Amino acid sequence: MSNPQTSSERDHTEQKVWTLVDALPQREAIDSSDAKTWVDEVVGAHGEAAIWHAIRLNGFGGSEIGVLVRNQAGERADHQASAHDIVEGKLMRRAPLESTSHLRRGHENEAYHATRFYKKHHAVRDEVAFKVLSEAKGSRAWMRYSPDDVTLKPLMPIVGEDGGITTVHTPGQLHRWLDDYKAPSQVESGDEIAFQYACQLHQGAILCAEAGVEIVGMMLSQFDWANWALKDDVVAWSPEIGQMILEAGDHYWECVLRGEVPPYIRKPALDGMDGYIKDYEAAAQMYANLAALADAAKKRADDIRGVLAAPLEGYKLADVKLPVGLVGRPALTISAKKMMDRELASKLLTPDQLDACAGGSVLDADKMKEALTQLGVDTRPMRKRDLDANKLYSMAAEIGLDPDALVVEQLTFSVDKAIKAQMQAYVDEHYPMAFARPGGEDEASVNEAGHDDEAPVG
């Protein structure tokens, strides 16, 4: 949130915002009460930055276009973003009040990110090209783009015989690139680039071409926080993505001009699955067998654990580690995890003795509850009710929310009891308990004569 404005500063900001709003091509489709609420809330939340938010109402930016492309193709976008919400925003029915940690992290770290990027690639910003692209207006009225960077670096993209794209260094020769900086919470090590990131760069490349800014390539730079490194990937130009951007932008901008909010992309109801049942019959059988085997193996492992643990009862291992199995190649190592009875210790030891045994500090839940009680806080309202998934889904759809964002399904698989019994019999045959005990082979021989119910099957 920006610093609070004085009354006169707020009035001045509101006037500027209203000037921009009244000049919007979709102004006739915007309800005046929605506009007033939007201006009041956004100026109050963002101060002078509300002017920037008002400018964004005039089209679709790079961060939005990937969502529109995916929704136009009938797919849901990442992070619950949707064309529905974007168009609502352009019609001022939804105010940009959120300020997520992801947005703040990317914005506040961008200068440092750029410094690291320049040093890594021996790059410099092309100030002239950056200014041209920042002010560019595309042939599509809705197309907007705020570039992160346009750089000159001694690097050229090369397309290999397999269609893959690599780069070669060209010392002494600088080439112009369109770059985008991202600061996701987690960076995957693979080479795959998120589709929506690719769309954002493609929209920038389209505007570069229309503004006469020639580039040799596009690069996505992601700040890998875990490894404190930059993961830089070249994004190859795709005519198909370029065309999808134009079609999606045209389609949804027409929605904005008509004041028509597109529906959420919803998952279709499950229907006509006979083909699925037939096609995946073998896979289902394999999964059921393996899942049942894993369950049976876990149960037998627990039984054998009891056999291994019984001789150690009554002994204190302390920090001793017992390698059991072949010398130099133990099958397992047995050690002890220390579990303390803190309540009993507090009764038996003096405060000084307890201090001498101090380790890390933890919050005292009992004292927190006592403090809340002393403050007169009724803890009963802190309980929360559960919700019915079907009712929530219907209610969300009825009031215009995105039901699939509120109710997410997770598949579960239940294995047939008969298959579990078959897998248990398999474990009994190949991993009988008799073999786990000392002298097990001799016992097994006796068991086969009918003296033990746990004899090997067959």
Short mmCIF file of C-alpha atoms in Angstrom, two decimals:
data_model
loop_
_atom_site.label_atom_id
_atom_site.label_comp_id
_atom_site.label_asym_id
_atom_site.label_seq_id
_atom_site.Cartn_x
_atom_site.Cartn_y
_atom_site.Cartn_z
CA MET A 1 0.00 0.00 0.00
CA SER A 2 1.29 3.48 -0.85
CA ASN A 3 1.83 6.27 1.64
CA PRO A 4 -1.41 8.03 2.64
CA GLN A 5 -2.22 11.10 0.54
CA THR A 6 -3.43 14.40 1.79
CA SER A 7 -6.97 15.41 0.93
CA SER A 8 -5.82 17.71 -1.89
CA GLU A 9 -3.42 15.06 -3.25
CA ARG A 10 -6.21 12.51 -3.27
CA ASP A 11 -8.55 14.90 -5.10
CA HIS A 12 -5.86 15.56 -7.69
CA THR A 13 -5.24 11.84 -8.18
CA GLU A 14 -8.96 11.13 -8.50
CA GLN A 15 -9.30 13.81 -11.18
CA LYS A 16 -6.50 12.24 -13.21
CA VAL A 17 -8.01 8.78 -12.82
CA TRP A 18 -11.48 9.99 -13.86
CA THR A 19 -10.00 11.66 -16.94
CA LEU A 20 -8.49 8.33 -17.97
CA VAL A 21 -11.67 6.40 -17.13
CA ASP A 22 -13.93 8.72 -19.10
CA ALA A 23 -11.68 8.32 -22.15
CA LEU A 24 -11.84 4.51 -22.14
CA PRO A 25 -13.26 2.96 -25.34
CA GLN A 26 -15.46 0.72 -23.16
CA ARG A 27 -16.75 3.64 -21.05
CA GLU A 28 -20.36 3.21 -22.22
CA ALA A 29 -20.27 -0.42 -21.06
CA ILE A 30 -19.08 0.56 -17.57
CA ASP A 31 -21.74 1.22 -14.96
CA SER A 32 -21.19 4.60 -13.28
CA SER A 33 -21.62 3.14 -9.79
CA ASP A 34 -18.99 0.50 -10.56
CA ALA A 35 -16.63 3.22 -11.80
CA LYS A 36 -17.12 5.33 -8.68
CA THR A 37 -16.56 2.40 -6.35
CA TRP A 38 -13.46 1.37 -8.31
CA VAL A 39 -11.94 4.86 -8.19
CA ASP A 40 -12.65 5.29 -4.46
CA GLU A 41 -11.19 1.90 -3.55
CA VAL A 42 -8.14 1.97 -5.83
CA VAL A 43 -7.11 5.54 -5.01
CA GLY A 44 -7.59 4.74 -1.32
CA ALA A 45 -5.51 1.57 -1.57
CA HIS A 46 -2.79 2.63 -4.00
CA GLY A 47 -2.66 6.43 -3.93
CA GLU A 48 -1.03 7.93 -7.01
CA ALA A 49 -0.35 4.42 -8.35
CA ALA A 50 -4.09 4.29 -9.11
CA ILE A 51 -3.25 6.25 -12.27
CA TRP A 52 -1.17 3.30 -13.50
CA HIS A 53 -4.02 0.91 -12.71
CA ALA A 54 -6.42 3.15 -14.65
CA ILE A 55 -4.11 3.09 -17.68
CA ARG A 56 -4.18 -0.74 -17.57
CA LEU A 57 -7.95 -0.65 -18.10
CA ASN A 58 -7.26 0.40 -21.69
CA GLY A 59 -6.23 -3.03 -22.94
CA PHE A 60 -4.63 -6.38 -22.17
CA GLY A 61 -1.05 -6.49 -20.90
CA GLY A 62 1.54 -9.21 -21.28
CA SER A 63 0.80 -10.70 -17.87
CA GLU A 64 -2.86 -11.15 -18.86
CA ILE A 65 -2.62 -12.42 -22.43
CA GLY A 66 -1.53 -15.97 -21.57
CA VAL A 67 -4.62 -16.41 -19.42
CA LEU A 68 -6.84 -15.24 -22.28
CA VAL A 69 -5.15 -17.58 -24.77
CA ARG A 70 -5.63 -20.60 -22.53
CA ASN A 71 -9.27 -19.76 -21.74
CA GLN A 72 -9.97 -19.16 -25.43
CA ALA A 73 -8.69 -22.70 -26.03
CA GLY A 74 -11.08 -24.02 -23.37
CA GLU A 75 -8.35 -24.55 -20.76
CA ARG A 76 -8.14 -23.21 -17.23
CA ALA A 77 -5.14 -20.96 -16.58
CA ASP A 78 -2.54 -21.18 -13.82
CA HIS A 79 -3.09 -19.75 -10.33
CA GLN A 80 -6.90 -19.62 -10.76
CA ALA A 81 -6.59 -16.67 -13.16
CA SER A 82 -9.38 -16.35 -15.74
CA ALA A 83 -10.68 -14.30 -18.65
CA HIS A 84 -13.85 -13.84 -16.56
CA ASP A 85 -11.97 -11.94 -13.86
CA ILE A 86 -9.80 -10.00 -16.33
CA VAL A 87 -12.81 -8.74 -18.31
CA GLU A 88 -14.63 -7.90 -15.08
CA GLY A 89 -11.59 -5.85 -14.14
CA LYS A 90 -11.61 -3.94 -17.44
CA LEU A 91 -15.28 -3.15 -16.82
CA MET A 92 -14.36 -1.82 -13.35
CA ARG A 93 -16.49 -4.41 -11.59
CA ARG A 94 -13.39 -5.81 -9.89
CA ALA A 95 -10.80 -3.51 -8.26
CA PRO A 96 -7.07 -4.42 -8.22
CA LEU A 97 -6.72 -4.38 -4.45
CA GLU A 98 -4.62 -7.52 -4.03
CA SER A 99 -0.92 -7.14 -3.34
CA THR A 100 0.50 -10.64 -3.13
CA SER A 101 3.91 -11.60 -1.87
CA HIS A 102 4.76 -12.86 -5.37
CA LEU A 103 4.07 -9.45 -6.92
CA ARG A 104 5.98 -7.57 -4.23
CA ARG A 105 8.91 -9.95 -4.44
CA GLY A 106 9.20 -9.57 -8.20
CA HIS A 107 8.82 -5.79 -8.12
CA GLU A 108 11.19 -5.12 -5.23
CA ASN A 109 13.84 -7.53 -6.51
CA GLU A 110 13.73 -6.47 -10.18
CA ALA A 111 16.63 -4.00 -10.00
CA TYR A 112 18.91 -6.53 -8.30
CA HIS A 113 17.72 -9.23 -10.71
CA ALA A 114 18.67 -7.02 -13.66
CA THR A 115 22.10 -6.32 -12.18
CA ARG A 116 22.78 -10.04 -11.82
CA PHE A 117 21.48 -10.64 -15.35
CA TYR A 118 23.71 -7.93 -16.88
CA LYS A 119 26.78 -9.29 -15.15
CA LYS A 120 26.06 -12.87 -16.16
CA HIS A 121 25.56 -12.09 -19.85
CA HIS A 122 27.78 -8.99 -20.20
CA ALA A 123 24.61 -7.14 -21.15
CA VAL A 124 23.52 -3.51 -21.12
CA ARG A 125 20.07 -2.01 -21.48
CA ASP A 126 19.25 -0.57 -24.89
CA GLU A 127 17.71 2.63 -23.53
CA VAL A 128 16.42 3.84 -26.90
CA ALA A 129 14.71 0.56 -27.80
CA PHE A 130 13.37 0.18 -24.25
CA LYS A 131 11.74 3.63 -24.45
CA VAL A 132 10.27 2.92 -27.89
CA LEU A 133 8.76 -0.38 -26.73
CA SER A 134 7.47 1.16 -23.49
CA GLU A 135 5.52 3.75 -25.49
CA ALA A 136 4.54 1.49 -28.40
CA LYS A 137 0.91 1.18 -29.46
CA GLY A 138 0.13 -1.93 -31.45
CA SER A 139 -2.11 -2.34 -34.47
CA ARG A 140 -4.61 -3.95 -32.07
CA ALA A 141 -6.21 -1.30 -29.88
CA TRP A 142 -6.15 -3.62 -26.87
CA MET A 143 -2.48 -4.63 -27.04
CA ARG A 144 -0.37 -3.25 -24.18
CA TYR A 145 3.11 -4.19 -23.00
CA SER A 146 5.35 -2.97 -20.18
CA PRO A 147 8.80 -4.43 -20.95
CA ASP A 148 11.02 -5.61 -18.15
CA ASP A 149 14.07 -5.10 -20.33
CA VAL A 150 15.50 -4.73 -23.82
CA THR A 151 19.20 -5.54 -23.72
CA LEU A 152 22.25 -5.71 -25.91
CA LYS A 153 24.41 -8.73 -25.22
CA PRO A 154 27.08 -10.75 -27.07
CA LEU A 155 24.77 -13.69 -27.58
CA MET A 156 22.96 -15.17 -30.59
CA PRO A 157 20.22 -17.81 -30.63
CA ILE A 158 20.84 -20.82 -32.87
CA VAL A 159 18.22 -23.38 -33.91
CA GLY A 160 19.65 -26.90 -34.02
CA GLU A 161 18.82 -29.71 -36.43
CA ASP A 162 16.43 -31.18 -33.86
CA GLY A 163 14.54 -27.91 -33.65
CA GLY A 164 15.96 -27.11 -30.23
CA ILE A 165 17.32 -23.64 -29.59
CA THR A 166 20.72 -22.86 -28.08
CA THR A 167 22.91 -19.78 -27.84
CA VAL A 168 26.43 -18.96 -28.97
CA HIS A 169 28.64 -16.20 -27.61
CA THR A 170 29.73 -13.50 -30.04
CA PRO A 171 32.49 -11.52 -28.29
CA GLY A 172 32.62 -7.97 -29.56
CA GLN A 173 29.23 -8.22 -31.30
CA LEU A 174 26.12 -7.09 -29.43
CA HIS A 175 22.62 -8.27 -30.33
CA ARG A 176 19.27 -6.94 -29.14
CA TRP A 177 17.09 -9.20 -26.96
CA LEU A 178 13.69 -8.86 -25.36
CA ASP A 179 13.99 -10.06 -21.74
CA ASP A 180 11.51 -10.77 -18.99
CA TYR A 181 12.31 -11.17 -15.28
CA LYS A 182 10.30 -13.47 -13.03
CA ALA A 183 10.57 -14.26 -9.33
CA PRO A 184 8.43 -17.38 -8.79
CA SER A 185 8.28 -19.05 -5.40
CA GLN A 186 9.90 -22.14 -6.91
CA VAL A 187 11.93 -22.64 -10.08
CA GLU A 188 11.86 -26.06 -11.72
CA SER A 189 15.20 -27.34 -12.99
CA GLY A 190 13.78 -28.63 -16.29
CA ASP A 191 13.87 -26.73 -19.55
CA GLU A 192 10.10 -26.41 -19.95
CA ILE A 193 8.89 -22.82 -19.92
CA ALA A 194 5.45 -21.96 -18.55
CA PHE A 195 3.08 -21.29 -21.46
CA GLN A 196 1.77 -18.06 -19.96
CA TYR A 197 5.32 -16.70 -19.63
CA ALA A 198 5.93 -17.56 -23.29
CA CYS A 199 2.75 -15.72 -24.29
CA GLN A 200 3.85 -12.63 -22.41
CA LEU A 201 7.15 -12.49 -24.30
CA HIS A 202 5.41 -13.21 -27.60
CA GLN A 203 3.11 -10.22 -27.11
CA GLY A 204 6.19 -8.10 -26.49
CA ALA A 205 7.81 -9.48 -29.65
CA ILE A 206 4.73 -8.59 -31.70
CA LEU A 207 4.90 -5.01 -30.46
CA CYS A 208 8.65 -4.94 -31.14
CA ALA A 209 7.99 -5.87 -34.76
CA GLU A 210 5.22 -3.29 -35.16
CA ALA A 211 7.33 -0.56 -33.51
CA GLY A 212 10.38 -1.32 -35.63
CA VAL A 213 12.48 -2.65 -32.74
CA GLU A 214 14.44 -5.54 -34.24
CA ILE A 215 15.36 -8.33 -31.81
CA VAL A 216 17.27 -11.56 -32.32
CA GLY A 217 15.52 -13.45 -29.54
CA MET A 218 13.54 -13.55 -26.31
CA MET A 219 14.86 -14.66 -22.94
CA LEU A 220 13.03 -15.55 -19.73
CA SER A 221 15.12 -15.06 -16.59
CA GLN A 222 13.77 -16.66 -13.41
CA PHE A 223 15.35 -15.92 -10.03
CA ASP A 224 16.01 -19.27 -8.34
CA TRP A 225 15.85 -18.36 -4.66
CA ALA A 226 16.75 -21.83 -3.39
CA ASN A 227 20.05 -21.89 -5.29
CA TRP A 228 20.53 -18.10 -5.40
CA ALA A 229 21.02 -18.25 -9.17
CA LEU A 230 19.36 -17.15 -12.38
CA LYS A 231 17.69 -19.72 -14.59
CA ASP A 232 17.75 -18.16 -18.05
CA ASP A 233 15.93 -19.78 -20.98
CA VAL A 234 15.64 -18.72 -24.59
CA VAL A 235 12.04 -18.61 -25.77
CA ALA A 236 11.71 -19.58 -29.42
CA TRP A 237 9.26 -17.59 -31.55
CA SER A 238 6.13 -19.58 -32.38
CA PRO A 239 3.83 -18.30 -35.16
CA GLU A 240 1.04 -20.41 -33.66
CA ILE A 241 1.30 -18.67 -30.29
CA GLY A 242 1.47 -15.29 -32.02
CA GLN A 243 -1.76 -16.03 -33.88
CA MET A 244 -3.49 -17.34 -30.76
CA ILE A 245 -2.59 -14.12 -28.95
CA LEU A 246 -4.21 -11.99 -31.65
CA GLU A 247 -7.35 -14.14 -31.77
CA ALA A 248 -7.78 -14.32 -27.99
CA GLY A 249 -7.13 -10.60 -27.53
CA ASP A 250 -9.63 -9.69 -30.27
CA HIS A 251 -12.28 -12.03 -28.86
CA TYR A 252 -12.09 -10.86 -25.26
CA TRP A 253 -11.71 -7.18 -26.12
CA GLU A 254 -14.99 -7.44 -28.00
CA CYS A 255 -16.44 -8.81 -24.77
CA VAL A 256 -15.12 -5.74 -22.92
CA LEU A 257 -16.58 -3.32 -25.47
CA ARG A 258 -19.97 -5.06 -25.25
CA GLY A 259 -19.85 -5.16 -21.46
CA GLU A 260 -20.13 -8.95 -21.61
CA VAL A 261 -18.28 -10.98 -18.99
CA PRO A 262 -17.30 -14.43 -20.33
CA PRO A 263 -18.13 -17.44 -18.14
CA TYR A 264 -15.49 -19.29 -16.16
CA ILE A 265 -13.91 -22.28 -17.87
CA ARG A 266 -15.41 -25.17 -15.94
CA LYS A 267 -14.56 -28.83 -15.97
CA PRO A 268 -17.22 -30.87 -17.81
CA ALA A 269 -19.24 -33.39 -15.83
CA LEU A 270 -18.06 -36.98 -16.05
CA ASP A 271 -20.08 -38.78 -18.71
CA GLY A 272 -19.74 -41.55 -21.28
CA MET A 273 -16.76 -43.28 -19.70
CA ASP A 274 -17.21 -46.75 -21.24
CA GLY A 275 -14.21 -46.13 -23.47
CA TYR A 276 -12.11 -45.08 -20.49
CA ILE A 277 -13.04 -48.23 -18.57
CA LYS A 278 -12.03 -50.40 -21.51
CA ASP A 279 -8.83 -48.54 -22.38
CA TYR A 280 -7.52 -48.44 -18.83
CA GLU A 281 -8.54 -51.92 -17.72
CA ALA A 282 -4.95 -53.23 -17.76
CA ALA A 283 -3.59 -50.15 -15.99
CA ALA A 284 -6.24 -50.47 -13.29
CA GLN A 285 -5.36 -54.12 -12.75
CA MET A 286 -1.64 -53.27 -12.49
CA TYR A 287 -2.27 -50.44 -10.06
CA ALA A 288 -4.56 -52.56 -7.90
CA ASN A 289 -1.99 -55.38 -7.75
CA LEU A 290 0.88 -53.05 -6.83
CA ALA A 291 -1.13 -51.04 -4.29
CA ALA A 292 -2.35 -54.20 -2.62
CA LEU A 293 1.18 -55.63 -2.62
CA ALA A 294 2.51 -52.46 -0.98
CA ASP A 295 -0.15 -52.70 1.72
CA ALA A 296 0.63 -56.34 2.40
CA ALA A 297 4.39 -55.69 2.41
CA LYS A 298 3.95 -52.87 4.94
CA LYS A 299 1.99 -55.14 7.25
CA ARG A 300 4.63 -57.87 7.01
CA ALA A 301 7.43 -55.33 7.56
CA ASP A 302 5.68 -54.19 10.75
CA ASP A 303 5.52 -57.81 11.94
CA ILE A 304 9.23 -58.34 11.25
CA ARG A 305 10.01 -55.06 13.01
CA GLY A 306 8.46 -56.62 16.10
CA VAL A 307 10.77 -59.63 15.77
CA LEU A 308 13.81 -57.34 15.53
CA ALA A 309 12.71 -55.09 18.39
CA ALA A 310 11.82 -57.84 20.91
CA PRO A 311 15.45 -58.76 21.87
CA LEU A 312 16.27 -55.06 22.41
CA GLU A 313 13.50 -54.44 24.92
CA GLY A 314 14.86 -53.53 28.31
CA TYR A 315 18.06 -52.07 26.88
CA LYS A 316 18.93 -48.38 26.46
CA LEU A 317 20.48 -47.67 23.06
CA ALA A 318 21.26 -43.99 23.80
CA ASP A 319 23.30 -42.87 20.79
CA VAL A 320 24.29 -46.37 19.72
CA LYS A 321 23.54 -47.30 16.11
CA LEU A 322 23.20 -50.99 15.28
CA PRO A 323 24.01 -51.95 11.66
CA VAL A 324 22.18 -55.23 11.01
CA GLY A 325 22.93 -57.37 7.98
CA LEU A 326 26.04 -58.18 5.96
CA VAL A 327 29.31 -56.76 7.30
CA GLY A 328 29.98 -53.50 5.50
CA ARG A 329 26.54 -53.60 3.84
CA PRO A 330 23.90 -53.54 6.58
CA ALA A 331 20.33 -54.03 5.46
CA LEU A 332 19.19 -51.50 8.05
CA THR A 333 20.46 -49.43 10.97
CA ILE A 334 18.63 -49.47 14.28
CA SER A 335 18.82 -46.39 16.49
CA ALA A 336 16.64 -44.69 19.07
CA LYS A 337 14.67 -41.46 18.87
CA LYS A 338 14.42 -39.73 22.23
CA MET A 339 10.85 -38.98 23.34
CA MET A 340 10.64 -36.82 26.49
CA ASP A 341 7.83 -36.68 29.03
CA ARG A 342 8.03 -32.94 29.51
CA GLU A 343 5.09 -32.79 31.92
CA LEU A 344 6.63 -35.35 34.26
CA ALA A 345 10.03 -33.64 34.04
CA SER A 346 8.49 -30.32 35.08
CA LYS A 347 7.08 -32.00 38.18
CA LEU A 348 10.23 -33.79 39.19
CA LEU A 349 12.97 -31.24 38.41
CA THR A 350 13.59 -27.85 39.97
CA PRO A 351 13.47 -24.73 37.75
CA ASP A 352 17.27 -24.50 37.87
CA GLN A 353 17.57 -28.13 36.84
CA LEU A 354 15.17 -27.61 34.00
CA ASP A 355 17.14 -24.57 32.86
CA ALA A 356 20.25 -26.69 32.79
CA CYS A 357 18.48 -29.07 30.46
CA ALA A 358 17.23 -26.30 28.16
CA GLY A 359 17.14 -26.89 24.41
CA GLY A 360 15.21 -24.91 21.81
CA SER A 361 12.24 -22.78 22.82
CA VAL A 362 8.62 -23.53 21.87
CA LEU A 363 5.35 -21.70 22.39
CA ASP A 364 3.45 -22.76 25.53
CA ALA A 365 -0.11 -23.52 24.32
CA ASP A 366 -1.46 -23.66 27.89
CA LYS A 367 -0.10 -20.20 28.72
CA MET A 368 -1.50 -18.80 25.45
CA LYS A 369 -4.95 -20.19 26.33
CA GLU A 370 -4.64 -18.81 29.87
CA ALA A 371 -3.70 -15.37 28.53
CA LEU A 372 -6.68 -15.33 26.17
CA THR A 373 -8.96 -16.33 29.03
CA GLN A 374 -7.60 -13.56 31.25
CA LEU A 375 -8.26 -11.07 28.44
CA GLY A 376 -11.85 -12.24 28.39
CA VAL A 377 -11.57 -13.81 24.96
CA ASP A 378 -14.18 -16.48 24.35
CA THR A 379 -12.33 -19.28 22.55
CA ARG A 380 -15.53 -21.07 21.49
CA PRO A 381 -16.08 -18.83 18.42
CA MET A 382 -12.63 -19.89 17.24
CA ARG A 383 -14.16 -23.16 16.16
CA LYS A 384 -15.19 -23.21 12.50
CA ARG A 385 -17.88 -25.11 10.70
CA ASP A 386 -17.20 -27.53 7.87
CA LEU A 387 -18.76 -27.10 4.43
CA ASP A 388 -20.66 -29.39 2.11
CA ALA A 389 -18.73 -29.64 -1.17
CA ASN A 390 -21.80 -30.06 -3.40
CA LYS A 391 -23.66 -27.14 -1.84
CA LEU A 392 -20.57 -24.92 -2.06
CA TYR A 393 -20.08 -25.76 -5.75
CA SER A 394 -23.71 -24.95 -6.57
CA MET A 395 -23.67 -21.74 -4.54
CA ALA A 396 -20.45 -20.54 -6.23
CA ALA A 397 -21.92 -21.10 -9.69
CA GLU A 398 -25.20 -19.44 -8.68
CA ILE A 399 -23.62 -16.20 -7.43
CA GLY A 400 -21.08 -15.88 -10.23
CA LEU A 401 -17.94 -17.15 -8.53
CA ASP A 402 -15.55 -19.71 -9.98
CA PRO A 403 -16.79 -23.02 -8.52
CA ASP A 404 -13.78 -25.04 -9.65
CA ALA A 405 -11.48 -22.68 -7.74
CA LEU A 406 -13.43 -23.30 -4.53
CA VAL A 407 -14.01 -27.05 -4.87
CA VAL A 408 -11.06 -29.07 -6.17
CA GLU A 409 -11.37 -32.80 -6.69
CA GLN A 410 -8.63 -35.23 -5.77
CA LEU A 411 -8.82 -38.72 -7.20
CA THR A 412 -8.84 -41.67 -4.80
CA PHE A 413 -8.37 -45.33 -5.68
CA SER A 414 -9.85 -48.21 -3.67
CA VAL A 415 -8.47 -51.66 -4.40
CA ASP A 416 -10.74 -54.70 -4.57
CA LYS A 417 -10.65 -56.82 -1.39
CA ALA A 418 -10.07 -60.00 -3.35
CA ILE A 419 -6.97 -58.53 -4.99
CA LYS A 420 -5.66 -57.48 -1.58
CA ALA A 421 -6.11 -61.04 -0.38
CA GLN A 422 -4.20 -62.33 -3.42
CA MET A 423 -1.31 -59.96 -2.75
CA GLN A 424 -1.28 -60.89 0.94
CA ALA A 425 -1.00 -64.54 -0.10
CA TYR A 426 1.89 -63.61 -2.42
CA VAL A 427 3.76 -61.97 0.48
CA ASP A 428 3.01 -64.94 2.73
CA GLU A 429 4.54 -67.26 0.14
CA HIS A 430 7.66 -65.27 -0.73
CA TYR A 431 8.33 -63.47 2.58
CA PRO A 432 7.03 -65.86 5.29
CA MET A 433 7.41 -64.82 8.93
CA ALA A 434 9.15 -68.11 9.67
CA PHE A 435 12.18 -67.04 7.66
CA ALA A 436 12.49 -63.81 9.68
CA ARG A 437 13.12 -65.64 12.96
CA PRO A 438 16.45 -67.13 13.92
CA GLY A 439 16.51 -70.74 12.72
CA GLY A 440 13.57 -69.93 10.51
CA GLU A 441 14.41 -72.49 7.84
CA ASP A 442 14.33 -75.30 10.38
CA GLU A 443 11.04 -73.98 11.73
CA ALA A 444 9.70 -73.78 8.21
CA SER A 445 10.54 -77.43 7.65
CA VAL A 446 8.67 -78.30 10.80
CA ASN A 447 5.81 -75.97 9.88
CA GLU A 448 5.28 -77.73 6.58
CA ALA A 449 4.52 -80.81 8.64
CA GLY A 450 1.56 -78.94 10.08
CA HIS A 451 2.92 -77.55 13.35
CA ASP A 452 2.67 -73.82 12.49
CA ASP A 453 -0.04 -71.80 10.76
CA GLU A 454 2.58 -69.46 9.25
CA ALA A 455 4.26 -72.05 7.09
CA PRO A 456 5.19 -71.02 3.51
CA VAL A 457 2.31 -71.32 1.07
CA GLY A 458 2.88 -74.04 -1.50
#
